[in-house]
Short mmCIF file of C-alpha atoms in Angstrom, two decimals:
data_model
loop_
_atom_site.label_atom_id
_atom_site.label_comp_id
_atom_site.label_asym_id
_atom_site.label_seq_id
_atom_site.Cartn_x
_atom_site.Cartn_y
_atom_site.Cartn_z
CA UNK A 1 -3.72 13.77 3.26
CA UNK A 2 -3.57 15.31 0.01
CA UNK A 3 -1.53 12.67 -2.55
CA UNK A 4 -3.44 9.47 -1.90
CA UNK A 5 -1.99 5.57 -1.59
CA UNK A 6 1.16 6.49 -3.40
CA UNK A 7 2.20 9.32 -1.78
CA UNK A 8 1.45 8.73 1.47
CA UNK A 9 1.67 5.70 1.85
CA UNK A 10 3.20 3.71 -1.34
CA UNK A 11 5.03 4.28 -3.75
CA UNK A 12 6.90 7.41 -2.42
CA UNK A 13 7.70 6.41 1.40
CA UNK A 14 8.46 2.60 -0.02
CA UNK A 15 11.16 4.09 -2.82
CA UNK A 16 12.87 6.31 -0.29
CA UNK A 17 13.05 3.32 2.13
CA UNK A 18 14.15 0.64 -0.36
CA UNK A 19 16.91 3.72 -1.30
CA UNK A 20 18.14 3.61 2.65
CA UNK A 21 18.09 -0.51 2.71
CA UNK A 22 20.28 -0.53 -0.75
CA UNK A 23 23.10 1.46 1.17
CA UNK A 24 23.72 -1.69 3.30
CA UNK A 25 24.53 -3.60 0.56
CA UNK A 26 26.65 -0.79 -0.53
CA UNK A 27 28.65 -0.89 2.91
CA UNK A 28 29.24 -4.51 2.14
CA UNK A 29 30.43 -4.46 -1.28
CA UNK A 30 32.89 -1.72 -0.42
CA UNK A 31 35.04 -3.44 1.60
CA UNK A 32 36.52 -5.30 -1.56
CA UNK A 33 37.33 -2.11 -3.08
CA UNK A 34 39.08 -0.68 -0.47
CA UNK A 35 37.08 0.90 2.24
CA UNK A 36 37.95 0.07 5.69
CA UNK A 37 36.21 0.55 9.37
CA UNK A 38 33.05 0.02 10.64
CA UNK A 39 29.58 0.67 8.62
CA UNK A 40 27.47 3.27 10.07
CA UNK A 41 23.69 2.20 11.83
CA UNK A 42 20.96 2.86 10.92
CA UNK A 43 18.95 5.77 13.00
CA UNK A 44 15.14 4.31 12.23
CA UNK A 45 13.57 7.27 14.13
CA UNK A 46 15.50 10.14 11.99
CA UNK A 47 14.51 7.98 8.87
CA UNK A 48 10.74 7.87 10.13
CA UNK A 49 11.17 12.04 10.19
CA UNK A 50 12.85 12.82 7.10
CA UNK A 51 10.24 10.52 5.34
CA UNK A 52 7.76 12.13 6.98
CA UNK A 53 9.02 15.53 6.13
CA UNK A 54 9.25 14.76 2.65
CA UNK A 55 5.61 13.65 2.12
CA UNK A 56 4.56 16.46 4.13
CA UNK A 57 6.66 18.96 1.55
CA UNK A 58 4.64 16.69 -1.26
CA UNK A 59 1.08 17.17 0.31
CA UNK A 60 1.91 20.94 0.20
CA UNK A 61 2.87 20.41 -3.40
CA UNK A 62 -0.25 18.56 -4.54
CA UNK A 63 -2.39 21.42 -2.54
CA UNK A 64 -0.93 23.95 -4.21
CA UNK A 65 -1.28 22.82 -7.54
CA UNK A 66 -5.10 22.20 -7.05
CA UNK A 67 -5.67 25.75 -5.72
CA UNK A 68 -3.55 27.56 -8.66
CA UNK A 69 -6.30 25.66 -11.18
CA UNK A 70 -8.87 26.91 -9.15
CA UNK A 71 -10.43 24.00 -7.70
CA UNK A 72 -12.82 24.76 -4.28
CA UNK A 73 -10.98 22.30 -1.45
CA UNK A 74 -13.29 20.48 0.92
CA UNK A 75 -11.49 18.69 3.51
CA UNK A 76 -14.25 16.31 5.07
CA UNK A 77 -16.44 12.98 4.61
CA UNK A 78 -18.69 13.30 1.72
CA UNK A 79 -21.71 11.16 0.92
CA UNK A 80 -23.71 11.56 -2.51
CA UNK A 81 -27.73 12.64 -2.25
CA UNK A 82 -28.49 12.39 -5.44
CA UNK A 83 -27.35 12.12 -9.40
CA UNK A 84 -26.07 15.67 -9.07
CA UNK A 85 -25.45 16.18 -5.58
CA UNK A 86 -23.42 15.58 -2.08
CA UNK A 87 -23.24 16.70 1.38
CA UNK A 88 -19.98 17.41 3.14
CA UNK A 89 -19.96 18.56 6.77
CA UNK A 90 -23.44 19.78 6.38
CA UNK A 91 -22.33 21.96 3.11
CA UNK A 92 -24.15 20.60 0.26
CA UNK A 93 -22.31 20.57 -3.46
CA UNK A 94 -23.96 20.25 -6.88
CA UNK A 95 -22.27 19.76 -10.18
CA UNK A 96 -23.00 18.51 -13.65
CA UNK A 97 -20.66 15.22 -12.65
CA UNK A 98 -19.74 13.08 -9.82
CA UNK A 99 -16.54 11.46 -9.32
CA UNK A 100 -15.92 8.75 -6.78
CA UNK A 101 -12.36 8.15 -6.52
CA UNK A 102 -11.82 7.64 -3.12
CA UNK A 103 -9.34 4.63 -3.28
CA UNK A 104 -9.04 1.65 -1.41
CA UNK A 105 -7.65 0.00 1.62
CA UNK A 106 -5.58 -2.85 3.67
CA UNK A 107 -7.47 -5.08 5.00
CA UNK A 108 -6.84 -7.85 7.69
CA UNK A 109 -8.08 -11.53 7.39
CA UNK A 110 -10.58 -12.34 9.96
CA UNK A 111 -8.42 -14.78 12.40
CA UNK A 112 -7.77 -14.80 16.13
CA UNK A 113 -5.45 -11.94 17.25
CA UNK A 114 -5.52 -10.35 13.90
CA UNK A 115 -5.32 -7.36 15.98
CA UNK A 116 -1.82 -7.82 16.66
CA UNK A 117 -1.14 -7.46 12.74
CA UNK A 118 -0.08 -4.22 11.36
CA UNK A 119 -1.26 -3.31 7.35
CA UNK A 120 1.29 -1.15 5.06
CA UNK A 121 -0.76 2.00 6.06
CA UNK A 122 1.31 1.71 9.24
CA UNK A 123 4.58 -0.23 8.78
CA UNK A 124 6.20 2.64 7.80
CA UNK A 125 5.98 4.51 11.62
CA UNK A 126 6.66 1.04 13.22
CA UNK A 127 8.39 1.70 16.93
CA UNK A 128 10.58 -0.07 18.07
CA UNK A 129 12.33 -1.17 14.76
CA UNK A 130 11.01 -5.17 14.59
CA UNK A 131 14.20 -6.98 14.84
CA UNK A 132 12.69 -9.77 13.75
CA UNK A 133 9.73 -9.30 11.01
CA UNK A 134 7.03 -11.49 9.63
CA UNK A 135 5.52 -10.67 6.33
CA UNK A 136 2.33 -11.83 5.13
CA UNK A 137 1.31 -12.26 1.42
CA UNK A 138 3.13 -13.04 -2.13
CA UNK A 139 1.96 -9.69 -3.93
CA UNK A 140 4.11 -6.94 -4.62
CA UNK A 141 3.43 -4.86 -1.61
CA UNK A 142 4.70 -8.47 0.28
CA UNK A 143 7.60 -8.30 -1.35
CA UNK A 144 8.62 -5.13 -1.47
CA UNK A 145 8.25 -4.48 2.16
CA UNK A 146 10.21 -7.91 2.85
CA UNK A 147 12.90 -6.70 1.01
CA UNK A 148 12.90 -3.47 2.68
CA UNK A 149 12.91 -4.41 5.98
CA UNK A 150 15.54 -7.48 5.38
CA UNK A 151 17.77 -4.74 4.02
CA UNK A 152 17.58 -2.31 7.14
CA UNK A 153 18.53 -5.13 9.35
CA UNK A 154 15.21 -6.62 10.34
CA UNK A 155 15.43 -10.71 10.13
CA UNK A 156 12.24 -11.45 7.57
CA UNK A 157 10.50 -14.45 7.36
CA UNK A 158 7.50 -14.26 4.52
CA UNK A 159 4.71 -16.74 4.58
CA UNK A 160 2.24 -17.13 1.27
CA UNK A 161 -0.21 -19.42 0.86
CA UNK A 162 0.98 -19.97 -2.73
CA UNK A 163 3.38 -22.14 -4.71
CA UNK A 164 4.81 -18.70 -5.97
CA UNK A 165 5.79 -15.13 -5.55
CA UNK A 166 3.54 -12.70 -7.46
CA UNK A 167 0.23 -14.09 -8.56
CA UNK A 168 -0.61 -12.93 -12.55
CA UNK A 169 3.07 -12.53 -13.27
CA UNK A 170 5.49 -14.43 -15.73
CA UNK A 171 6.37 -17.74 -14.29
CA UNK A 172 9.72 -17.33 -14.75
CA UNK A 173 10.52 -14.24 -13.01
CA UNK A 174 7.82 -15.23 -10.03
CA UNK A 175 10.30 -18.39 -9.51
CA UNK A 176 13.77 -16.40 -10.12
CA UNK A 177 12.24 -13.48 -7.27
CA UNK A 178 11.65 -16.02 -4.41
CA UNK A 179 15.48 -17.62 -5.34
CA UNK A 180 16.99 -13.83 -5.28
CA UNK A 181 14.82 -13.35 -2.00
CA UNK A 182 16.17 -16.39 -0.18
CA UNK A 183 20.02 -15.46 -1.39
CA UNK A 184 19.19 -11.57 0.86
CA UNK A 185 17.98 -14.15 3.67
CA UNK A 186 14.83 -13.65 3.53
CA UNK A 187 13.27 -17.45 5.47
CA UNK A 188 10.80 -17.31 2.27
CA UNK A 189 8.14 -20.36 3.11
CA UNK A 190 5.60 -20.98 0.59
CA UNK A 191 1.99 -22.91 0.73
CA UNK A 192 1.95 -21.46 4.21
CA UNK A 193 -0.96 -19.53 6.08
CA UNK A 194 -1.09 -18.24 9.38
CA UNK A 195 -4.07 -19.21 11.54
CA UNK A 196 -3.76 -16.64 14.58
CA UNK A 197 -1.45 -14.36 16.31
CA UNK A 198 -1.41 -14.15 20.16
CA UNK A 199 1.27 -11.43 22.36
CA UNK A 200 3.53 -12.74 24.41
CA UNK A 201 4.55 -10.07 26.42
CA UNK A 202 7.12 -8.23 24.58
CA UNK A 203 6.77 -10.38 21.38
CA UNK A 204 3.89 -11.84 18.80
CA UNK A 205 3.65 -15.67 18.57
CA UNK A 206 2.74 -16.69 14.73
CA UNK A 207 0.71 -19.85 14.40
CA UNK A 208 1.01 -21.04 11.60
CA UNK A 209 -0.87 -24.46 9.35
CA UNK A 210 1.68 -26.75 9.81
CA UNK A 211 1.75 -26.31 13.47
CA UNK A 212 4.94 -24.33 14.15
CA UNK A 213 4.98 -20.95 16.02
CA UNK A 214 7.01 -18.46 15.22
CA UNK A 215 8.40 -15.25 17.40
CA UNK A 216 8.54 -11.98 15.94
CA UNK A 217 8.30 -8.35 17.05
CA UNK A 218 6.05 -7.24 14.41
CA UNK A 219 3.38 -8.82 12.10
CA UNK A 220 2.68 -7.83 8.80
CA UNK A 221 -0.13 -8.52 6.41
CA UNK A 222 -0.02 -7.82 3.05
CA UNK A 223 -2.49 -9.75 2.04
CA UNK A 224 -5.46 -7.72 -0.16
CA UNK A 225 -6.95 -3.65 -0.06
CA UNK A 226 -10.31 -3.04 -0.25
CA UNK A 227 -12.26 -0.16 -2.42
CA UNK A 228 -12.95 2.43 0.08
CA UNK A 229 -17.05 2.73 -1.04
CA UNK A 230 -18.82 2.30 2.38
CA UNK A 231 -20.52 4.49 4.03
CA UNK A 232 -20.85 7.41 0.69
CA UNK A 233 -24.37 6.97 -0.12
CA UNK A 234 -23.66 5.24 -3.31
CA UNK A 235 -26.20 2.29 -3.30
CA UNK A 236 -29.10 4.89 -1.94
CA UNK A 237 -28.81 6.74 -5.62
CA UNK A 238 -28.39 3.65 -7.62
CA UNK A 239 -24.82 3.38 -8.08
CA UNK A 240 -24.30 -0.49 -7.64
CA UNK A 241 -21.35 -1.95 -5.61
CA UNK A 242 -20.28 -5.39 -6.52
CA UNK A 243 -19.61 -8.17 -3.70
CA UNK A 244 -16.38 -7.05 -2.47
CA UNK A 245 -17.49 -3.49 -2.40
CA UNK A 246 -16.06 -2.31 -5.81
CA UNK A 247 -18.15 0.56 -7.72
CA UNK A 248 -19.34 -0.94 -10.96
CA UNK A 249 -18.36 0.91 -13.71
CA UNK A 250 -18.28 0.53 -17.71
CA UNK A 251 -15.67 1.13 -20.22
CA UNK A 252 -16.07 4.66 -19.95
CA UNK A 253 -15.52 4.70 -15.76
CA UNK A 254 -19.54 5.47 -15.99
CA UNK A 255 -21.81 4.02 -13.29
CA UNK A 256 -25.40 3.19 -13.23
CA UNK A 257 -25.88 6.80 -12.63
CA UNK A 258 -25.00 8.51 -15.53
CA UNK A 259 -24.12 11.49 -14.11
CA UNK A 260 -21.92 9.45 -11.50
CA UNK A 261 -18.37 8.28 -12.21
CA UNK A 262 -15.74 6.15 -10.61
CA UNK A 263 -12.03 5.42 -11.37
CA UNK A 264 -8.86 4.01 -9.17
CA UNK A 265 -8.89 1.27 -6.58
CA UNK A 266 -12.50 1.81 -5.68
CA UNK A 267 -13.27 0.12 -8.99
CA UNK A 268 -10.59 -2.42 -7.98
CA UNK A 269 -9.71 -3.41 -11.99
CA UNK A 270 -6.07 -2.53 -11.54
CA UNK A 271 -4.70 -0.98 -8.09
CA UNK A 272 -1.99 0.91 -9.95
CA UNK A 273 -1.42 4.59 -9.67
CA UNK A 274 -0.70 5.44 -13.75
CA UNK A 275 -3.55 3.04 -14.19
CA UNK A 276 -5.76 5.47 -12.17
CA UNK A 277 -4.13 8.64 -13.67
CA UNK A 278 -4.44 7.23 -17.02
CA UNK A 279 -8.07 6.70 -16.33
CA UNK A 280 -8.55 10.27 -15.31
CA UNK A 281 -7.19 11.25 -18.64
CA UNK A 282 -9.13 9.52 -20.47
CA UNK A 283 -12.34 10.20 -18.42
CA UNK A 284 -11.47 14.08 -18.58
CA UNK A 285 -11.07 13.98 -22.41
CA UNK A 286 -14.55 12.25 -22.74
CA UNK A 287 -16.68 14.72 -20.75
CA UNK A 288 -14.68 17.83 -21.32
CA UNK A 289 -13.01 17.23 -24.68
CA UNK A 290 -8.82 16.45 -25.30
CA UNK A 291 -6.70 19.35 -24.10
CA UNK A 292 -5.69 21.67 -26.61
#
């Protein structure tokens, strides 16, 4: 789908969730000032749609814009034959440059039932609505997704195998997020892992290291993406991959090909989206020359 991670499946359908959680706080508050009678419920199925109709109106958007510039679409699985060169459903491309930005991925850790776990590529179409939620990780797709669901009405537990929220951030606001976490009642539990999932008919059982099991309805593990480089015939023309799967690139988004570039999560530096559009500016200016 045409948009990527963030409008697919990040930013966008998380900020017009989080926007539908804050309105139960809302409902709360306003008693004190005067409103009376019952809050209204949430409908998770006509949220689902309008979300879904939304990105689709976005897709359409991004589409459009690449056609009015003049850009050839093809919709397909690439791989790369040479310095100059690629193949996509049997069409082959040339071109002065190639660039690889084919993002990254969830990924899963390798324990029993880890089946049973759901990434944040699918949380968002969850059916039933998990009354009761378990959250994997202490990164900010974690927490976000924690505080999501805790504010639609889900009961969240999160479990991170840290001391801390939010690895690489200030100390002081990792340590003030887990305290404004707990006061939503969020059951935060920290220097915790899981160790395997098993279904129970209708529910998931959650082993966890210190020998407790808990019951939840869905499982979610936001615990690491991947670069999404396998399988494109990088390695084949030289481009070198690096042990988790990253393209190598310099300062200049250049591989070991010169001809070959790479930028966004597949170089996994900085999974950000304006870190990857900020890298496509600069990489644009440098082969092309600064707009006028």
């Amino acid at each position: 789908a045409w948009g990527g991670t963030c409008v697919n499946v990040g930013c966008i359908p998380k900020k017009l969730y989080s926007y539908a959680a804050h309105y139960a706080h809302g409902f709360e508050e306003s008693a004190g000032f005067g409103w009376q009678g019952t809050a209204p419920r949430l409908d998770w199925a006509i949220l689902k749609a309008r979300r879904a109709q939304e990105i689709l109106r976005l897709n359409g958007i991004y589409q459009n814009l690449l056609a009015q510039a003049g850009v050839t679409l093809l919709a397909g699985i690439a791989q790369v034959t040479g310095p100059h060169s690629a193949i996509v459903n049997g069409q082959p491309v040339t071109a002065s440059h190639l660039l690889i930005a084919t993002g990254g991925q969830p990924v899963v850790p390798d324990i029993p039932g880890g089946q049973w776990a759901l990434t944040s590529d699918q949380i968002f179409d969850v059916e039933p609505f998990p009354q009761r939620l378990v959250v994997v990780g202490g990164g900010y797709i974690a927490c976000e997704f924690a505080s999501i669901f805790q504010g639609l009405g889900s009961k969240v537990t999160q479990l991170h195998r840290g001391d801390a929220l939010l690895r690489g951030f200030d100390d002081d606001v990792r340590h003030f997020l887990g305290a404004e976490m707990r006061k939503t009642g969020i059951d935060l539990r920290l220097g915790t892992q899981v160790t395997s999932l098993h279904r129970d008919g209708g529910s998931l059982k959650v082993h966890i290291d210190d020998g407790q099991t808990l019951d939840a309805d869905a499982v979610l593990f936001a615990t690491g993406r991947t670069p999404r480089a396998a399988g494109l015939g990088l390695q084949a023309v030289g481009v070198e991959l690096d042990a988790h799967g990253a393209v190598v690139v310099d300062d200049h988004y250049q591989t070991r090909v010169p001809s070959i570039h790479a930028l966004g999560d597949v170089t996994a530096r900085v999974q950000l989206t304006p870190v990857a559009l900020g890298e496509a500016m600069a990489l644009v200016d440098r082969l092309f020359g600064p707009a006028a």
